[in-house]
XYZ file of C-alpha atoms in Angstrom:
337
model
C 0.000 0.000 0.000
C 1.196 3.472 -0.762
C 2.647 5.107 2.216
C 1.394 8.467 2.341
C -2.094 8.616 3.175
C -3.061 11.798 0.996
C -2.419 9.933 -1.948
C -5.029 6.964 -1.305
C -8.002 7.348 -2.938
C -10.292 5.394 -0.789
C -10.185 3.874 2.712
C -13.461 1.740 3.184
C -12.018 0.171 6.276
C -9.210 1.078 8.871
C -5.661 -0.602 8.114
C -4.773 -2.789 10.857
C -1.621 -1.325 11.448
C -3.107 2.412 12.521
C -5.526 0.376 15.054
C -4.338 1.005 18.859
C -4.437 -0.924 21.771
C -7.393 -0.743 23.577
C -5.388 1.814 26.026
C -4.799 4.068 24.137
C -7.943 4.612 21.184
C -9.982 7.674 21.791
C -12.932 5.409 21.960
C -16.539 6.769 20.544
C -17.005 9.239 23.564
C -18.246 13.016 21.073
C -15.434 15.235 22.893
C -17.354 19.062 22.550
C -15.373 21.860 22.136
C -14.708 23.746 25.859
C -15.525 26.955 26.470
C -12.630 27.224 29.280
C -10.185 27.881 26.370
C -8.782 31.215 27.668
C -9.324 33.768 24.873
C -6.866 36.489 24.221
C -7.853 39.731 22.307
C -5.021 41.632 21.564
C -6.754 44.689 20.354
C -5.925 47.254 22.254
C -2.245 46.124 23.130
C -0.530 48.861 22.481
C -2.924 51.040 24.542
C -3.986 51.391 27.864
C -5.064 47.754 28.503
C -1.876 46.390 27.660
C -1.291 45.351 31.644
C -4.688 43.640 31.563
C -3.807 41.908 28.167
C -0.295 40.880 29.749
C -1.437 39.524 33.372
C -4.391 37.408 30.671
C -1.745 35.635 28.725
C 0.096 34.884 31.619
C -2.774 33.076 33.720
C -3.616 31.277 30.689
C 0.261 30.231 30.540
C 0.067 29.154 34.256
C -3.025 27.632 34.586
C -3.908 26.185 31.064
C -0.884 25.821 28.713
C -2.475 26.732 25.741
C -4.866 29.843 24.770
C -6.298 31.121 21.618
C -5.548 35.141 20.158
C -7.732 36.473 18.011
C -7.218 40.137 16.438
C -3.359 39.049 16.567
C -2.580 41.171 13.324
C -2.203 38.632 10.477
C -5.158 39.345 7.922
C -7.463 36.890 7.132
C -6.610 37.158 3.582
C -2.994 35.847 4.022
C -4.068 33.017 6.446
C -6.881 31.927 4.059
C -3.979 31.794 0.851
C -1.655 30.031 2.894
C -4.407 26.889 4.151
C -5.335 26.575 0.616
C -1.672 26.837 -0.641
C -1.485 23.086 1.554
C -4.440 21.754 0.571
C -3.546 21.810 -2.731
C -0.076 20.874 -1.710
C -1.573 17.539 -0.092
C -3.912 17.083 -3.535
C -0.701 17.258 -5.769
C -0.341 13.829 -8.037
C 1.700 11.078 -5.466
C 4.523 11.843 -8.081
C 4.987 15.735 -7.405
C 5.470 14.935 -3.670
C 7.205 12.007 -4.218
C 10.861 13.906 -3.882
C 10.106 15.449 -0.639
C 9.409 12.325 1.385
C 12.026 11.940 3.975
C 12.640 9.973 6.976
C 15.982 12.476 7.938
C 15.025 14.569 10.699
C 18.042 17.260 9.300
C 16.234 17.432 6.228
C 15.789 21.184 5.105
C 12.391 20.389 3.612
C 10.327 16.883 4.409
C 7.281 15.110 3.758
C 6.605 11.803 6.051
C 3.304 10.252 7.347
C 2.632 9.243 10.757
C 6.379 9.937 12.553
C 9.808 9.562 11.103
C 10.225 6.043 12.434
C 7.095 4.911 10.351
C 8.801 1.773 9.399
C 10.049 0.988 13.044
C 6.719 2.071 15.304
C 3.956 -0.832 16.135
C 1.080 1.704 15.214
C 0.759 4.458 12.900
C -0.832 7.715 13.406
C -3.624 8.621 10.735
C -1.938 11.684 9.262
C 0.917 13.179 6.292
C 3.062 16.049 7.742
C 5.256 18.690 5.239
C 8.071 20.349 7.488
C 10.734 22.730 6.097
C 12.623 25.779 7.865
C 11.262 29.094 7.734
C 13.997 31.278 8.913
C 15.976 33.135 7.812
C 14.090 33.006 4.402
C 16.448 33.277 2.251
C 18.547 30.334 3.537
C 15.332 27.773 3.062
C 12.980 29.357 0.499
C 14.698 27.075 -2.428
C 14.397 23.882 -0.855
C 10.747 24.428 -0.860
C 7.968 23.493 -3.072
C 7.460 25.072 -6.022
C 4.123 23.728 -6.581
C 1.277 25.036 -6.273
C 2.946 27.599 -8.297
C 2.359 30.315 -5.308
C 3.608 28.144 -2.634
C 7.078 29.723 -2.225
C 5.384 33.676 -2.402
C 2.127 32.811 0.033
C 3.760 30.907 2.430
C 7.061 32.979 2.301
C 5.011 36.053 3.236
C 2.962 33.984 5.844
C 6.230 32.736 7.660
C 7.018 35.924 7.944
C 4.173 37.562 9.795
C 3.623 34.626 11.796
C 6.972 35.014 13.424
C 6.522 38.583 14.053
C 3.624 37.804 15.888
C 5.430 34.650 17.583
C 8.403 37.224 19.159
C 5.196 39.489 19.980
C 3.644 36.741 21.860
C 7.236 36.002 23.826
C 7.839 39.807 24.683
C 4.301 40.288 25.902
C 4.724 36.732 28.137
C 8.724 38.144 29.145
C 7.057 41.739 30.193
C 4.863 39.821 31.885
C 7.570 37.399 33.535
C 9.459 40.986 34.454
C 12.206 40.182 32.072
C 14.256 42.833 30.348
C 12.799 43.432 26.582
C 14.010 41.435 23.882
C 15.125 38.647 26.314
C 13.698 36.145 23.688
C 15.284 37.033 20.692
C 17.719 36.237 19.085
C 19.468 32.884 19.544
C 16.334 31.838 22.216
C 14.312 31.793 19.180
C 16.531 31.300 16.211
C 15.015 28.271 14.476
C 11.731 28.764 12.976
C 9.452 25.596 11.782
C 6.146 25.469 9.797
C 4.745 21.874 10.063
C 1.812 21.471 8.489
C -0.353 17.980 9.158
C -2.594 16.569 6.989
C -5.457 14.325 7.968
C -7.695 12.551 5.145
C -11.243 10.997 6.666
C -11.112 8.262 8.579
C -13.105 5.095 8.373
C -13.410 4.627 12.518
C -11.976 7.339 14.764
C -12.176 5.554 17.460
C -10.093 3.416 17.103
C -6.728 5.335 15.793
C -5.309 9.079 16.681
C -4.278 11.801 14.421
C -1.227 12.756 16.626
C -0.493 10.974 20.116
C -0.411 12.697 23.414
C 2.757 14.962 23.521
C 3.548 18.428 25.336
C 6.054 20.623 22.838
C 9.601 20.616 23.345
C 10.803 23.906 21.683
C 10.346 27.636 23.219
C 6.713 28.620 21.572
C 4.349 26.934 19.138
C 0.920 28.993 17.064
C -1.270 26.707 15.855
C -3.762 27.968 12.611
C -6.543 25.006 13.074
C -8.844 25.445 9.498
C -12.230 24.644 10.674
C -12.247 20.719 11.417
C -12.220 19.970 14.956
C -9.408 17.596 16.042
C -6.884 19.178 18.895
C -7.836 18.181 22.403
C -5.899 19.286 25.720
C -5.601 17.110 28.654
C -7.423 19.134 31.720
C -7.647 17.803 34.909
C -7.422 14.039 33.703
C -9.752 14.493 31.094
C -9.484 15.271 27.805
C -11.379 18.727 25.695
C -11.655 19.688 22.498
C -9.982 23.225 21.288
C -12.853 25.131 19.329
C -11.478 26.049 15.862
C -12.435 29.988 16.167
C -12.672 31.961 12.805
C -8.890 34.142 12.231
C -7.582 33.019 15.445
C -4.284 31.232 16.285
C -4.150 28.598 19.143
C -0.765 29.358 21.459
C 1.386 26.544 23.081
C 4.087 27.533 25.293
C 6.742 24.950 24.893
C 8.504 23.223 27.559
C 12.034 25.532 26.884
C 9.525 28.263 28.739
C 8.509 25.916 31.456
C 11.921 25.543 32.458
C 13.260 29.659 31.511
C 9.932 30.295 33.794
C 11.856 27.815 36.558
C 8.088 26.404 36.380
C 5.976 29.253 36.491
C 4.324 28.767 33.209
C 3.618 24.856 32.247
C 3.096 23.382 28.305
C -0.444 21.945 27.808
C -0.648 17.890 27.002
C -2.285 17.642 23.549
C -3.253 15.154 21.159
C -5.608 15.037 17.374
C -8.097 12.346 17.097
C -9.659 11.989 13.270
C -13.161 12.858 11.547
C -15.009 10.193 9.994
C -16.103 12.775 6.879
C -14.110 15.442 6.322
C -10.163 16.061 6.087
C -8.460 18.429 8.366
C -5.130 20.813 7.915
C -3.606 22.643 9.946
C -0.113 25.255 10.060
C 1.774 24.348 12.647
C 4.585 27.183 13.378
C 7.453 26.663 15.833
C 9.902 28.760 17.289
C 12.934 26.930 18.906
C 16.531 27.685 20.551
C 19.683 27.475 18.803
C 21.288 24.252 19.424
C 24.219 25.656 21.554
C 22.584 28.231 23.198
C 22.844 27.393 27.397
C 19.006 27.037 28.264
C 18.584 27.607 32.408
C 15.889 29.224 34.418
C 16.303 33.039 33.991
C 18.576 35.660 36.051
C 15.704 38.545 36.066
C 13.008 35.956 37.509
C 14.630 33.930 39.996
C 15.495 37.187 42.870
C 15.593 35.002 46.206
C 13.957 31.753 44.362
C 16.077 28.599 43.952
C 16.162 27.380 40.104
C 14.015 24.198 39.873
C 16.588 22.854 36.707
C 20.389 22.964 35.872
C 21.674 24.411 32.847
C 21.628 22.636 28.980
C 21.478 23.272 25.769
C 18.931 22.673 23.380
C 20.552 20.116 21.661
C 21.021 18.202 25.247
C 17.379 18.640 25.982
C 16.076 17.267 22.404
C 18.230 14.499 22.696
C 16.734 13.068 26.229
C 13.717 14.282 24.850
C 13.295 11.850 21.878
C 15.252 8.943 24.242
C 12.572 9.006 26.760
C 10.143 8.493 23.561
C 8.914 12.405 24.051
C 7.951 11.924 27.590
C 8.073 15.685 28.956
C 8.065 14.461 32.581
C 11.395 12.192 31.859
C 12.869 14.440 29.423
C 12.606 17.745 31.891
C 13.713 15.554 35.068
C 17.229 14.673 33.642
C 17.898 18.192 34.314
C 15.972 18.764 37.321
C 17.993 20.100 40.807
């Protein structure tokens, strides 16, 4: 069977090999959307409800892990362009794609389905996922697609905005932290990833997942959702669905600002489960550290406070990350004091 699920073109049954263990399916329980999602307008945040807007994202860093922004200054125009720029992408002929599949995890620009050990893991996840480098632009924007014939222009410009607003996001969380300005930039946030997942219908959701449970390693993630439910945060041992809201961006502060927050802030636990008629996208965007760059709890924040973890570097922390098969928990406590 062709590996890349975009290119089948019909699925009357689930494959054996994307059914879980009983454990660990979704099961038939209809997961609503929650309205507890903490909501961030950021009209206004260059006026005189900028504290308010601050202390907002903050609590929702602290006590959920994950909030949606709406009015967050990328038009609706450009997002629009850029989710049909990967639909199409994901419609291409199996042969167009064909040279960007890629197991190597250094690849510039990659195209896999399920995860890159797809030939090693027991059970596959129902999804395709396109991942290239973002930034600088210049640097990546060859290694790219070049069809659809605007791919390279729309998501070029995209990437762009969406990291402005990404080092927005960081400075408004560092203000509120009572960090010096511009503490994130530069080598904090240096690499910038769009992954994009692709999920085609599935024949029986309950019985397979989109994406497993996972909390994000790197410094910040955006998530632009389409309009197909699927993401689902673990809250208070249960799981709820994340409400894909028109021209807004779901936020996921990685675990690199659990640990620069020596704990303050925490990363939510998310997984996708599938939809039995329709396919979902969505534009993942990442921000992560430089792989040298010495990663510790920070200076400005810690005053009289004893720093929860020791000193790494990214490259350290990615490594027990993927060891301890993505566990957050055992990844974070190899560097725990």
């Amino acid at each position: 069977m062709e590996v890349l699920t975009s290119n089948w073109s019909s699925v009357q049954s689930l494959p054996e090999s994307y059914v879980f263990p009983p454990a660990r399916r979704p099961g038939t329980d209809d997961i609503p959307p929650s309205k507890d999602i903490p909501i961030i307008d950021l009209e206004g945040i260059d006026g005189p409800g900028r504290f308010g807007i601050v202390q907002h994202i903050i609590k929702a860093s602290q006590n959920s892990g994950l909030f949606q922004v709406i009015n967050h200054g990328v038009s609706r125009d450009l997002t629009d362009q850029t989710m049909r720029i990967f639909q199409e992408f994901f419609a291409l002929p199996a042969e167009l794609k064909a040279r960007f599949y890629s197991n190597d995890l250094n690849s510039s620009c990659r195209l896999y389905t399920s995860t890159l050990n797809y030939e090693k893991e027991a059970t596959h996840y129902w999804r395709d996922n396109l991942t290239h480098r973002c930034h600088p632009l210049e640097d990546h924007i060859d290694h790219w697609p070049e069809n659809p014939p605007d791919y390279r222009s729309m998501v070029g410009k995209y990437s762009i905005e969406v990291r402005k607003f990404l080092l927005t996001m960081l400075e408004l969380i560092g203000e509120g932290m009572g960090l010096e300005t511009g503490y994130f930039e530069g080598e904090l946030s240096k690499t910038q990833l769009v992954s994009v997942n692709h999920h085609i219908p599935c024949p029986d959701p309950s019985l397979t997942l989109g994406m497993p449970e996972h909390c994000d390693p790197n410094l910040i993630s955006m998530l632009q959702q389409g309009n197909v439910c699927g993401l689902q945060a673990l809250k208070d041992g249960g799981w709820i669905g994340i409400e894909p809201l028109p021209n807004a961006f779901v936020v996921i502060p990685g675990l690199q600002l659990r640990v620069i927050s020596n704990g303050m802030l925490t990363s939510a636990v998310h997984r996708v489960v599938t939809n039995s008629k329709e396919s979902r996208t969505t534009i993942g965007t990442f921000l992560t550290p430089s792989n040298d760059i010495q990663i510790r709890p920070a200076d400005g924040l810690l005053g009289s406070l004893t720093p929860m973890y020791r000193g790494y570097t990214y490259k350290e922390f990615f490594s027990r990350f993927t060891s301890n098969d993505c566990d957050a928990e055992k990844a974070l406590g190899c560097f725990k004091l």
